[in-house]
Amino acid sequence: MARSMRGLQLTAAAGKGAGVLAEDGGEEERLLRPYDEDNSGNLRRVQVSVMGMTCAACSNSVESALKSLNGVVKATVALLQNKADVTFDPALVKDEDIKTTIEDAGFDAEILPEPSTSHSKPRGTLIGQFTIGGMTCTACVNSVEGILRKLHGVKKAVVALATSLGEVEYDPTVISKDDIINAIEDAGFEASFVQSDEQDKLVVGVNGIANELDVQMLEQNLSLLKGVKQFYFDGTSKELEIHFDPEILGSRTLVDEIESRSYGKLKLLVKNPYARMASKDIEESSNMFRLFTMSLTLSVPVLFMQVICPHIPLLYALLLRRCGPFLMGDWLSWALVTVVQFVIGKRFYIAAGRALRNGSTNMDVLVVLGTSASYFYSVCALLYGAMTGFWSPTYFEASAMLITFVLLGKYLESLAKGKTSDAIKKLVELAPATAILLIKDKGGKVVREREIDSLLIQPGDTLKVLPGTKVPADGLVVWGSSYVNESMVTGESAPVLKEVNSSVIGGTINLHGSLHVQANKVGSNTVLSQIISLVETAQMSKAPIQKFADFIASIFVPAVVTLGLLTLLGWYLAGVLGVYPSEWLPEDGNYFVFSLMFAISVVVIACPCALGLATPTAVMVATGVGANNGVLIKGGDALEKAQKIKYVIFDKTGTLTQGKATVTTAKVFSGMDRGEFLTLVASAEASSEHPLAKAIIEYARHFHFFDEPSTTRNTQVHGTESKYFGWLLDVSDFSALPGQGVQCYIGGKKILVGNRKLMIENRVTIPEHVENFVVELEESAKTGILVAYDNDLVGVLGIADPLKREAAVVIEGLIKMGVNPVMVTGDNWRTAKAVAKEVGITDVRAEVMPAGKADVVCLFQKGGNVVAMVGDGINDSPALAAADVGMAIGAGTDIAIEAADYVLMRSSLEDVITAIDLSRKTFSRIRCNYILASAYNVVAIPVAAGILFPWLKIKLPPWVAGACMALSSVTVVCSSLLLRRYRKPRLTTVLEITVE
């Protein structure tokens, strides 16, 4: 399963767990308790990393094996965290016994070291992102990845050709980012560190530095600042990198102190890492265009002298004038091409040399071989003619035009690849540049306002948001009321009312009134940053199908060189042996020259650039298109699996339904007054956090509305009702019973609110007429809640959770697409079947406890079926992780989103169809790309090798071969860009989809 790695930033690789999964505190709470909790007596507690678990059945298997081990007192296994927590008697059980037991159960195990007892926080591995310039094909990617993975301290390295980015997981205590950059540069590529979300680092641009005295003043001020650990000022870029102690110094305080101590002379501007990346992309594209225009300017005259001038007598006569040992035309051609070959084309020689030193080959090697062969042959031909008087034809124009077309191809690729990241650029543009900070006195009164850079916002800041401006950070409204446009996240065009205690998302647009917002998430923790991170991480990932291209690229260059040598040898021997007539040779040519031109064309045209771009560019465009359509894709692996989905398993509550339960029926079966009945039920449920409890309280509140104090009529914050609603009764001994309901005591009498199981276990008799009423509710897709007071059943509540309006159409559309929908729920069979019938699902799994949903997923995976799970809650996380493709509803919990491969940001079931449809179209495009990339080689290599020459006298000059090579890469990238025209299926047309 793909996991979010917080994409573009450095993050601790070992972070917080996936969260709570059970009613008793869940996996995270159980696994992260202090070690000394169970260290009483002679018992010992350890944590074990367990790898290979895919579902709840696996975790249960491990847990059972551990509990059966003599001496183990307690064993708990957390599926999402791949960990086991074991308490045991060290006199009876050793660490190795625990490890062996888990391995005997069929899983990999490793005893984790106990946490340090010191107060200093140990530093784990980090995930850093680096820009890598100069990569031209998949062979380059393989070369960089191989070198990085061999570095001591590097745990993992992934390099993406399409984005020119690399992510490296490394141990900072063993290797630094500078060491990683040096290793990349030693491999023949350019490298730079992109960014970090470490709270102890800040990168700023410094304006106002005029001379060395200003630099000394800056360094002196930094040295005097308490909390600054180290700093580095780059005089060329005027960028200042500062590492500081966040417990002593904040980023805004740091900037303010530096500016104030310079008496206003220096102005610091926080560098947005995404903007820095964009500027590097623009710089690379501009550099390629500059090199191309220079090469073209020098190459065109050479081609003009070779092709056009022989038909212009006056000019040709000037070129034929002798100047020393050579003709004027030869001198001009040599001079111009030498500049192209060794000045403009220097980058190819440098990159090829470093690649060869590292034992790898890439496109640069092929370019250098082809151009050098043409250039040095031409030079040798001139020298040989000067010494012997036998003048052979030269091919300077082939060398010059080849480099020109390669640079043209690289420039067009840079433009095309730049367009593939438009989604990221659009998301970055959503972030506001500045914010208005409200400065308050100790009494909380606003004393002044100050405009600050939005990158300097700190948690707890109170920000003023004016009408028509963007919300600067995620937070809560503390003053004011307004409508906010949240379409950038939710896709809903209708503005959302924001009042006090309403949450707001950074980057959304405030439409009408002013708001005061207290920031609670800033930097990389904001929703917008997380979306950008997900998209960037997905674009960094590789689809499994790309392994084929990587394998081909690893053997392609040696194979091409061998093919070129065989072409040279074949044509030469055939000529010497008289297989073809000497009339085929060019004027003043020989068999070697004739054969060499075929060999050079083969070497140049067979470059695997297009093959290496086929998959990553398509994945990159698809992730961007998905983000624009509200579907966040976590990687190429998810895309490849989604196009093969056979079953889609839907959770019911909050996924197929709106997740907003409402009481539709309240029937009393005793002499109790209706108001008294609702008061009892609401009082019992007031301490519960269950969604049904909220629905019951809301229904009772409306009933008691006219008895409410006017100050509480608009109170809707769940969990505060008992504090404000005067009509609620005092309860004691409250307890929530998972899967059953709640029980408590009111006025000394026991009250039960829940299902049949709760009543049966408490020996409450359910009369036949009450049972019949509950069955009627369930058959009409409602949940029946039984209420007993003092061991007598007094009434029933009917609760309904309306279906999402698009649910039935989406289910029908999936069936049309050849996908089988399944519904899984913890509800009883009658309610489940009624809901399933309403949406058109025939396969229903009801009364499934949360831990059992993953088992349902595993059941459908039998036989190699690709299974998708669509859910929204914490209890869906194991199933989302177990499924081949997990799809989390965007309005769901962070834990569910973390466990999924697709995030449906707009919480619309229609996006399930979009995700599958986009995946299918993406892989159709990838297959098309491979056909296009292969077609150039399959068709062009034989032509370049001269297979048509004996019959049609057709041959490809080296410079034409270079043009074809550049065109193949551009064709593949442009083919991927066609995905940008993707339009998601509309509900009105989705039923027209047919299985292909």
PDB file of N, CA and C in Angstrom, residues 185-217:
ATOM      1  N   GLU A 185      26.400  14.841  -7.620  1.00  0.00           N
ATOM      2  CA  GLU A 185      27.245  15.623  -8.538  1.00  0.00           C
ATOM      3  C   GLU A 185      28.425  14.804  -9.046  1.00  0.00           C
ATOM      4  N   ASP A 186      28.969  13.938  -8.206  1.00  0.00           N
ATOM      5  CA  ASP A 186      30.063  13.069  -8.646  1.00  0.00           C
ATOM      6  C   ASP A 186      29.598  12.088  -9.704  1.00  0.00           C
ATOM      7  N   ALA A 187      28.279  11.814  -9.715  1.00  0.00           N
ATOM      8  CA  ALA A 187      27.726  10.906 -10.717  1.00  0.00           C
ATOM      9  C   ALA A 187      27.483  11.609 -12.049  1.00  0.00           C
ATOM     10  N   GLY A 188      27.771  12.903 -12.095  1.00  0.00           N
ATOM     11  CA  GLY A 188      27.651  13.631 -13.357  1.00  0.00           C
ATOM     12  C   GLY A 188      26.398  14.467 -13.473  1.00  0.00           C
ATOM     13  N   PHE A 189      25.726  14.746 -12.372  1.00  0.00           N
ATOM     14  CA  PHE A 189      24.474  15.498 -12.417  1.00  0.00           C
ATOM     15  C   PHE A 189      24.549  16.686 -11.465  1.00  0.00           C
ATOM     16  N   GLU A 190      23.644  17.613 -11.667  1.00  0.00           N
ATOM     17  CA  GLU A 190      23.554  18.761 -10.770  1.00  0.00           C
ATOM     18  C   GLU A 190      22.550  18.446  -9.667  1.00  0.00           C
ATOM     19  N   ALA A 191      22.804  18.936  -8.473  1.00  0.00           N
ATOM     20  CA  ALA A 191      21.926  18.624  -7.351  1.00  0.00           C
ATOM     21  C   ALA A 191      21.851  19.793  -6.390  1.00  0.00           C
ATOM     22  N   SER A 192      20.682  19.913  -5.762  1.00  0.00           N
ATOM     23  CA  SER A 192      20.512  20.911  -4.705  1.00  0.00           C
ATOM     24  C   SER A 192      19.402  20.445  -3.784  1.00  0.00           C
ATOM     25  N   PHE A 193      19.505  20.817  -2.514  1.00  0.00           N
ATOM     26  CA  PHE A 193      18.498  20.460  -1.519  1.00  0.00           C
ATOM     27  C   PHE A 193      17.285  21.372  -1.691  1.00  0.00           C
ATOM     28  N   VAL A 194      16.087  20.793  -1.637  1.00  0.00           N
ATOM     29  CA  VAL A 194      14.882  21.576  -1.917  1.00  0.00           C
ATOM     30  C   VAL A 194      14.356  22.272  -0.676  1.00  0.00           C
ATOM     31  N   GLN A 195      13.927  21.496   0.314  1.00  0.00           N
ATOM     32  CA  GLN A 195      13.255  22.124   1.442  1.00  0.00           C
ATOM     33  C   GLN A 195      13.147  21.181   2.618  1.00  0.00           C
ATOM     34  N   SER A 196      12.695  21.738   3.729  1.00  0.00           N
ATOM     35  CA  SER A 196      12.527  20.960   4.947  1.00  0.00           C
ATOM     36  C   SER A 196      11.374  21.542   5.740  1.00  0.00           C
ATOM     37  N   ASP A 197      10.631  20.652   6.423  1.00  0.00           N
ATOM     38  CA  ASP A 197       9.593  21.164   7.315  1.00  0.00           C
ATOM     39  C   ASP A 197      10.045  21.051   8.773  1.00  0.00           C
ATOM     40  N   GLU A 198      11.357  20.885   8.959  1.00  0.00           N
ATOM     41  CA  GLU A 198      11.877  20.874  10.317  1.00  0.00           C
ATOM     42  C   GLU A 198      11.562  22.224  10.978  1.00  0.00           C
ATOM     43  N   GLN A 199      11.144  22.151  12.203  1.00  0.00           N
ATOM     44  CA  GLN A 199      10.779  23.369  12.910  1.00  0.00           C
ATOM     45  C   GLN A 199      11.995  24.190  13.326  1.00  0.00           C
ATOM     46  N   ASP A 200      13.199  23.629  13.119  1.00  0.00           N
ATOM     47  CA  ASP A 200      14.394  24.339  13.560  1.00  0.00           C
ATOM     48  C   ASP A 200      15.200  24.895  12.399  1.00  0.00           C
ATOM     49  N   LYS A 201      14.559  25.071  11.249  1.00  0.00           N
ATOM     50  CA  LYS A 201      15.295  25.575  10.099  1.00  0.00           C
ATOM     51  C   LYS A 201      14.471  26.614   9.363  1.00  0.00           C
ATOM     52  N   LEU A 202      15.145  27.649   8.856  1.00  0.00           N
ATOM     53  CA  LEU A 202      14.493  28.706   8.099  1.00  0.00           C
ATOM     54  C   LEU A 202      15.409  29.162   6.983  1.00  0.00           C
ATOM     55  N   VAL A 203      14.857  29.293   5.770  1.00  0.00           N
ATOM     56  CA  VAL A 203      15.613  29.802   4.629  1.00  0.00           C
ATOM     57  C   VAL A 203      14.990  31.116   4.195  1.00  0.00           C
ATOM     58  N   VAL A 204      15.781  32.187   4.182  1.00  0.00           N
ATOM     59  CA  VAL A 204      15.260  33.508   3.836  1.00  0.00           C
ATOM     60  C   VAL A 204      16.180  34.168   2.819  1.00  0.00           C
ATOM     61  N   GLY A 205      15.586  35.027   2.004  1.00  0.00           N
ATOM     62  CA  GLY A 205      16.366  35.872   1.122  1.00  0.00           C
ATOM     63  C   GLY A 205      16.669  37.172   1.840  1.00  0.00           C
ATOM     64  N   VAL A 206      17.866  37.705   1.671  1.00  0.00           N
ATOM     65  CA  VAL A 206      18.285  38.918   2.392  1.00  0.00           C
ATOM     66  C   VAL A 206      18.466  40.052   1.390  1.00  0.00           C
ATOM     67  N   ASN A 207      17.667  41.090   1.542  1.00  0.00           N
ATOM     68  CA  ASN A 207      17.808  42.291   0.724  1.00  0.00           C
ATOM     69  C   ASN A 207      18.514  43.378   1.535  1.00  0.00           C
ATOM     70  N   GLY A 208      19.403  44.122   0.888  1.00  0.00           N
ATOM     71  CA  GLY A 208      20.091  45.208   1.564  1.00  0.00           C
ATOM     72  C   GLY A 208      21.565  44.961   1.777  1.00  0.00           C
ATOM     73  N   ILE A 209      22.045  43.776   1.374  1.00  0.00           N
ATOM     74  CA  ILE A 209      23.483  43.490   1.489  1.00  0.00           C
ATOM     75  C   ILE A 209      24.222  44.214   0.369  1.00  0.00           C
ATOM     76  N   ALA A 210      25.046  45.214   0.739  1.00  0.00           N
ATOM     77  CA  ALA A 210      25.765  46.002  -0.269  1.00  0.00           C
ATOM     78  C   ALA A 210      27.240  45.671  -0.330  1.00  0.00           C
ATOM     79  N   ASN A 211      27.830  45.251   0.805  1.00  0.00           N
ATOM     80  CA  ASN A 211      29.267  44.987   0.836  1.00  0.00           C
ATOM     81  C   ASN A 211      29.579  43.969   1.924  1.00  0.00           C
ATOM     82  N   GLU A 212      30.861  43.727   2.106  1.00  0.00           N
ATOM     83  CA  GLU A 212      31.297  42.729   3.080  1.00  0.00           C
ATOM     84  C   GLU A 212      30.983  43.158   4.508  1.00  0.00           C
ATOM     85  N   LEU A 213      30.926  44.466   4.766  1.00  0.00           N
ATOM     86  CA  LEU A 213      30.603  44.946   6.109  1.00  0.00           C
ATOM     87  C   LEU A 213      29.179  44.548   6.501  1.00  0.00           C
ATOM     88  N   ASP A 214      28.272  44.614   5.520  1.00  0.00           N
ATOM     89  CA  ASP A 214      26.882  44.215   5.782  1.00  0.00           C
ATOM     90  C   ASP A 214      26.810  42.728   6.131  1.00  0.00           C
ATOM     91  N   VAL A 215      27.615  41.916   5.445  1.00  0.00           N
ATOM     92  CA  VAL A 215      27.638  40.482   5.734  1.00  0.00           C
ATOM     93  C   VAL A 215      28.163  40.239   7.138  1.00  0.00           C
ATOM     94  N   GLN A 216      29.217  40.965   7.522  1.00  0.00           N
ATOM     95  CA  GLN A 216      29.781  40.817   8.854  1.00  0.00           C
ATOM     96  C   GLN A 216      28.783  41.240   9.930  1.00  0.00           C
ATOM     97  N   MET A 217      28.022  42.318   9.642  1.00  0.00           N
ATOM     98  CA  MET A 217      27.008  42.771  10.595  1.00  0.00           C
ATOM     99  C   MET A 217      25.926  41.708  10.770  1.00  0.00           C
TER     100      MET A 217
END
